[in-house]
XYZ file of C-alpha atoms in Angstrom:
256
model
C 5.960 22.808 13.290
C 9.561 21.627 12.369
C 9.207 17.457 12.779
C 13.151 16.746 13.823
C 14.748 13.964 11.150
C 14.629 11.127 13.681
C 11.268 11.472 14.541
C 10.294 11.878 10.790
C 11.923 8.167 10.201
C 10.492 6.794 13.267
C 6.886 7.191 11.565
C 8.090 5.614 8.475
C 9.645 2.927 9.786
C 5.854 2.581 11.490
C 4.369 2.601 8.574
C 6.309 0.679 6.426
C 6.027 -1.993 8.855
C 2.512 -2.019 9.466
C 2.123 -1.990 5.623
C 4.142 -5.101 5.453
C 1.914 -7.157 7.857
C -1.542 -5.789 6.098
C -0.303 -6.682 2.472
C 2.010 -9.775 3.068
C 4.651 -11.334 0.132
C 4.182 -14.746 -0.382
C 8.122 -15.313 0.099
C 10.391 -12.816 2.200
C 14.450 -12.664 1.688
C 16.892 -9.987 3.735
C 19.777 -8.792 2.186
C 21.237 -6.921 5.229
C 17.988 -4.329 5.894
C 16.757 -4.636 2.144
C 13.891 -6.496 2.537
C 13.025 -8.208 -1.124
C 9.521 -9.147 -1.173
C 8.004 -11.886 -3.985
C 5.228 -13.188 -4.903
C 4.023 -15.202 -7.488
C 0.389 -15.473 -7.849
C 0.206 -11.484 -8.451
C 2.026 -8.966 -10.088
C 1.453 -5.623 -7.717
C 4.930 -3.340 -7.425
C 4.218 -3.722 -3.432
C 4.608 -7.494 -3.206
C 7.318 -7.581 -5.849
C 9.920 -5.165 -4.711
C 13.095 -4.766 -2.926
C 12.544 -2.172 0.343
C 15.510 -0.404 1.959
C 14.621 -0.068 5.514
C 18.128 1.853 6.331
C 19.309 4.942 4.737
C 23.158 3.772 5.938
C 23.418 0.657 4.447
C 24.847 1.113 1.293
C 27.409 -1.063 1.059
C 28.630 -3.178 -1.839
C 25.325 -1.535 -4.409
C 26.515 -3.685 -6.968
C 26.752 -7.151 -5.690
C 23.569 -6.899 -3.552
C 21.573 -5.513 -6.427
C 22.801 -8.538 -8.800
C 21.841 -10.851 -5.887
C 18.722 -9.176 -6.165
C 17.972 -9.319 -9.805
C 18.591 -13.190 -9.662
C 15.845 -13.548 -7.044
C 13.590 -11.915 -9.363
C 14.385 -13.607 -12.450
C 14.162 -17.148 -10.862
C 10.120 -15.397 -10.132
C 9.847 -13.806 -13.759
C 9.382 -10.839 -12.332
C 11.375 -7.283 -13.558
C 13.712 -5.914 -10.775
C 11.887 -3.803 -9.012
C 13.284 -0.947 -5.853
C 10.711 0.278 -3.874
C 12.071 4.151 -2.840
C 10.979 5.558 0.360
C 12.692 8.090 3.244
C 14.390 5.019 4.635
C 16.427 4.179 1.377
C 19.070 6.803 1.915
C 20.401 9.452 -1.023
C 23.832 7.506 -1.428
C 21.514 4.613 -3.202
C 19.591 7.274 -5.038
C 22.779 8.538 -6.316
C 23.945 4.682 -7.866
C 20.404 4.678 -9.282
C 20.745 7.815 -11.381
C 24.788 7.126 -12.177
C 23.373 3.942 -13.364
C 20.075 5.297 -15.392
C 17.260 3.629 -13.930
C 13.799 4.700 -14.387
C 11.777 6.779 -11.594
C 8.432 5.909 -11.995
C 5.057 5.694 -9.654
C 5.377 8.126 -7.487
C 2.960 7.640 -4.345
C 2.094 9.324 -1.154
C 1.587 7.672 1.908
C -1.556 9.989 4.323
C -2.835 9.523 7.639
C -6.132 10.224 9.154
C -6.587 10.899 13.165
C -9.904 9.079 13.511
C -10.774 11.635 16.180
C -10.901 13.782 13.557
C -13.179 11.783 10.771
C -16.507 12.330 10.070
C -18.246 9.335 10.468
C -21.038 10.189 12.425
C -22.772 10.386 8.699
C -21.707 7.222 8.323
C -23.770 4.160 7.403
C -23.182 0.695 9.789
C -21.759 -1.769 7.669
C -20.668 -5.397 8.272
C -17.693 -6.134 6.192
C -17.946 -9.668 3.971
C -16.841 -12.621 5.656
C -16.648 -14.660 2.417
C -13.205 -13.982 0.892
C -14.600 -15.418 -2.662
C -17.330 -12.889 -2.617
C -15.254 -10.109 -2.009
C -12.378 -10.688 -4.633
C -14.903 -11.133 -7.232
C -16.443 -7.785 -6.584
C -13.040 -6.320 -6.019
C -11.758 -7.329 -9.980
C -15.126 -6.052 -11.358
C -15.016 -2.647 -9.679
C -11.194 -2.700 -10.874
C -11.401 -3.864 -14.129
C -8.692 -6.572 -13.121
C -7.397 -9.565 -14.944
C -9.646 -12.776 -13.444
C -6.426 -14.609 -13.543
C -5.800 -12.972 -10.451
C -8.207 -13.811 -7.969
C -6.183 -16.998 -6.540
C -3.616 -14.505 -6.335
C -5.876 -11.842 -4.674
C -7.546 -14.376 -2.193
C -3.902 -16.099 -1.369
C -3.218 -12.386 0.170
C -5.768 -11.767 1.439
C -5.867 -14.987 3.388
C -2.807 -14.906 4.680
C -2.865 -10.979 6.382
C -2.834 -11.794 9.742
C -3.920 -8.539 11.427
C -7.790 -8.185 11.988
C -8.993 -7.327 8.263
C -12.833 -6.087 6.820
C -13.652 -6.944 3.846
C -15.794 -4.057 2.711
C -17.772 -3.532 -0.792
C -20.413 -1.241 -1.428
C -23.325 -3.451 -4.434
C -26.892 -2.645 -5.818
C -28.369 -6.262 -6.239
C -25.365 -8.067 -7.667
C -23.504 -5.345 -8.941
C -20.061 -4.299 -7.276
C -19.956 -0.279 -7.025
C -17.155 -0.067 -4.701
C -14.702 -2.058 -2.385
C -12.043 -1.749 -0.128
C -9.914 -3.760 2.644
C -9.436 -2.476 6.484
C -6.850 -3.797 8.096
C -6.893 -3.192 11.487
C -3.245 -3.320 13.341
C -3.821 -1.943 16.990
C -4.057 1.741 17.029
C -3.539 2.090 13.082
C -5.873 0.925 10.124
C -4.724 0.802 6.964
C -6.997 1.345 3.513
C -5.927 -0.969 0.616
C -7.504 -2.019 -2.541
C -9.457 1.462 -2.780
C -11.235 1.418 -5.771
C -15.237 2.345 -7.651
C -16.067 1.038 -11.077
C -15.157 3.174 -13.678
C -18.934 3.465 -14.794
C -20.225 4.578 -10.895
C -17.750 7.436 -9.932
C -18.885 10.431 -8.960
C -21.061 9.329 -7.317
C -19.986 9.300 -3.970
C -20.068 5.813 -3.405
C -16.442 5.548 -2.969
C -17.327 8.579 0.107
C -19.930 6.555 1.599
C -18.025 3.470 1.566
C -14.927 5.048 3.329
C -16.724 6.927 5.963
C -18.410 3.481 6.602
C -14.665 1.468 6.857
C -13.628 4.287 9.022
C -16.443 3.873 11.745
C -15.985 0.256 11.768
C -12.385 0.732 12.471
C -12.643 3.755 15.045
C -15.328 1.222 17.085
C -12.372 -1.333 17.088
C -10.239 0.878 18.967
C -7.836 2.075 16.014
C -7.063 5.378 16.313
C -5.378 6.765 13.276
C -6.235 5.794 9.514
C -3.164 5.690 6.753
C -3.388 4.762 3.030
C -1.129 4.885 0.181
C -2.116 6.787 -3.101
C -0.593 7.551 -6.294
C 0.142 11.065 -6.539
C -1.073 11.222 -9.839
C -4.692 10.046 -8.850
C -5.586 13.697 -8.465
C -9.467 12.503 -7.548
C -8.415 10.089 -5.201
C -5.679 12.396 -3.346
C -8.747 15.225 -3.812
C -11.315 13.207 -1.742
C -8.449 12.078 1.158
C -7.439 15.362 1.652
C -11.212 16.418 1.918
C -11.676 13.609 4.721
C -8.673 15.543 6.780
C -5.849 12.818 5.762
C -2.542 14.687 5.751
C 0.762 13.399 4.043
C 3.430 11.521 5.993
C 5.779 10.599 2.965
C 6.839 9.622 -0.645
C 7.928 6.958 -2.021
C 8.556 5.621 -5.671
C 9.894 2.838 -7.881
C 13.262 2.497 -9.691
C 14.099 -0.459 -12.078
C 17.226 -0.653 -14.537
C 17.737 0.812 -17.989
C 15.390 -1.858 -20.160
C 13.623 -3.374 -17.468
């Protein structure tokens, strides 16, 4: 079925919204409807980026870009656009006059929880200890430790209801990920299984579980955000039922 142009941006206006409230920017400037998003204590694309929310404002590319760039450099971070449906093709257009890099392609799925199979599902009470969880969220990833201030600062400050949930044997971390429940949606962030346990089905279990705690609370559709070129991770969404919404990528200038 043919899903008419309005309608199509209505949903990613939804989404984009809700993602903004589940994974919040320590510091928040509008340039018209560009929303430029900064923070300092961590380095992720999503809370360092510049985010079109109109696909008709496109006035004066130039001057609001440089405007742009000088937020960034007063953060030492590299310009950074994030590209969705809402950014419009006349900016897409001044990005590839002017040569900047497409990179990071991502898809954005939803899940009708109607539809998930969690009756399988194991109860599980998310963490309440922030501390605990961040620490078992950089081992499974691999991160950089100098991030967990960062990590917990964002965590802290998401102000929809949020479960913390990670999946151990003893002490060790085998898989985590963070809920965030924003009335009939629930979005699925920091997905991730240490390198050394996948394939194992942990990362299944632990999803199924997050997905019954969320469908108890009344949310009624699950959405995530993937990179397309995680063919595993895209592989076990679409085997869940999650269907995709939209794309959306990065652009940054010739020698960013």
């Amino acid at each position: 079925m043919l899903i008419h142009p309005s309608e199509q941006l209505a949903a990613v206006r939804r989404f984009e919204a809700a993602g903004f409230r589940a994974w919040p920017a320590a510091a928040v400037h509008y340039d018209g409807t560009w929303v430029i998003r900064l923070t300092a204590g961590h380095p992720a694309k999503r809370l360092n980026s510049v985010n079109p929310l109109d696909p008709g404002d496109v006035a004066d590319i130039p001057e609001r870009v440089a405007r742009a760039a000088r937020r960034f450099y007063s953060y030492g971070r590299p310009l950074t656009f994030r590209v969705s449906p809402l950014s419009g093709p006349e900016l897409l257009d001044w990005f590839d006059a002017e040569g900047w890099a497409r990179f990071d392609e991502s898809l954005v799925m939803r899940l009708p929880l109607a539809q998930a199979p969690v009756d399988e599902a194991i109860d599980q009470i998310p963490l309440k200890d922030i501390g605990r969880f961040v620490s078992a969220a950089l081992n499974v990833q691999g991160a950089d430790p100098s991030l967990r201030a960062g990590l917990s600062e964002i965590i802290g400050a998401i102000q929809p209801e949020t479960g913390l949930f990670a999946m151990e044997r003893g002490d060790e971390p085998l898989a985590t990920m963070i809920c965030v429940h924003d009335s009939d949606l629930v979005g699925l962030f920091e997905v991730a299984t240490h390198a050394a346990q996948r394939r194992q089905g942990h990362g299944r279990k632990l999803l199924l579980s997050a997905l019954k705690w969320a469908r108890l609370r009344g949310a009624r559709q699950a959405w995530l955000q993937v990179e397309a070129a995680n063919e595993p991770a895209v592989a076990l969404y679409r085997s869940f039922g999650f269907t995709e919404v939209y794309h959306y990528h990065y652009r940054r200038p010739p020698g960013a």
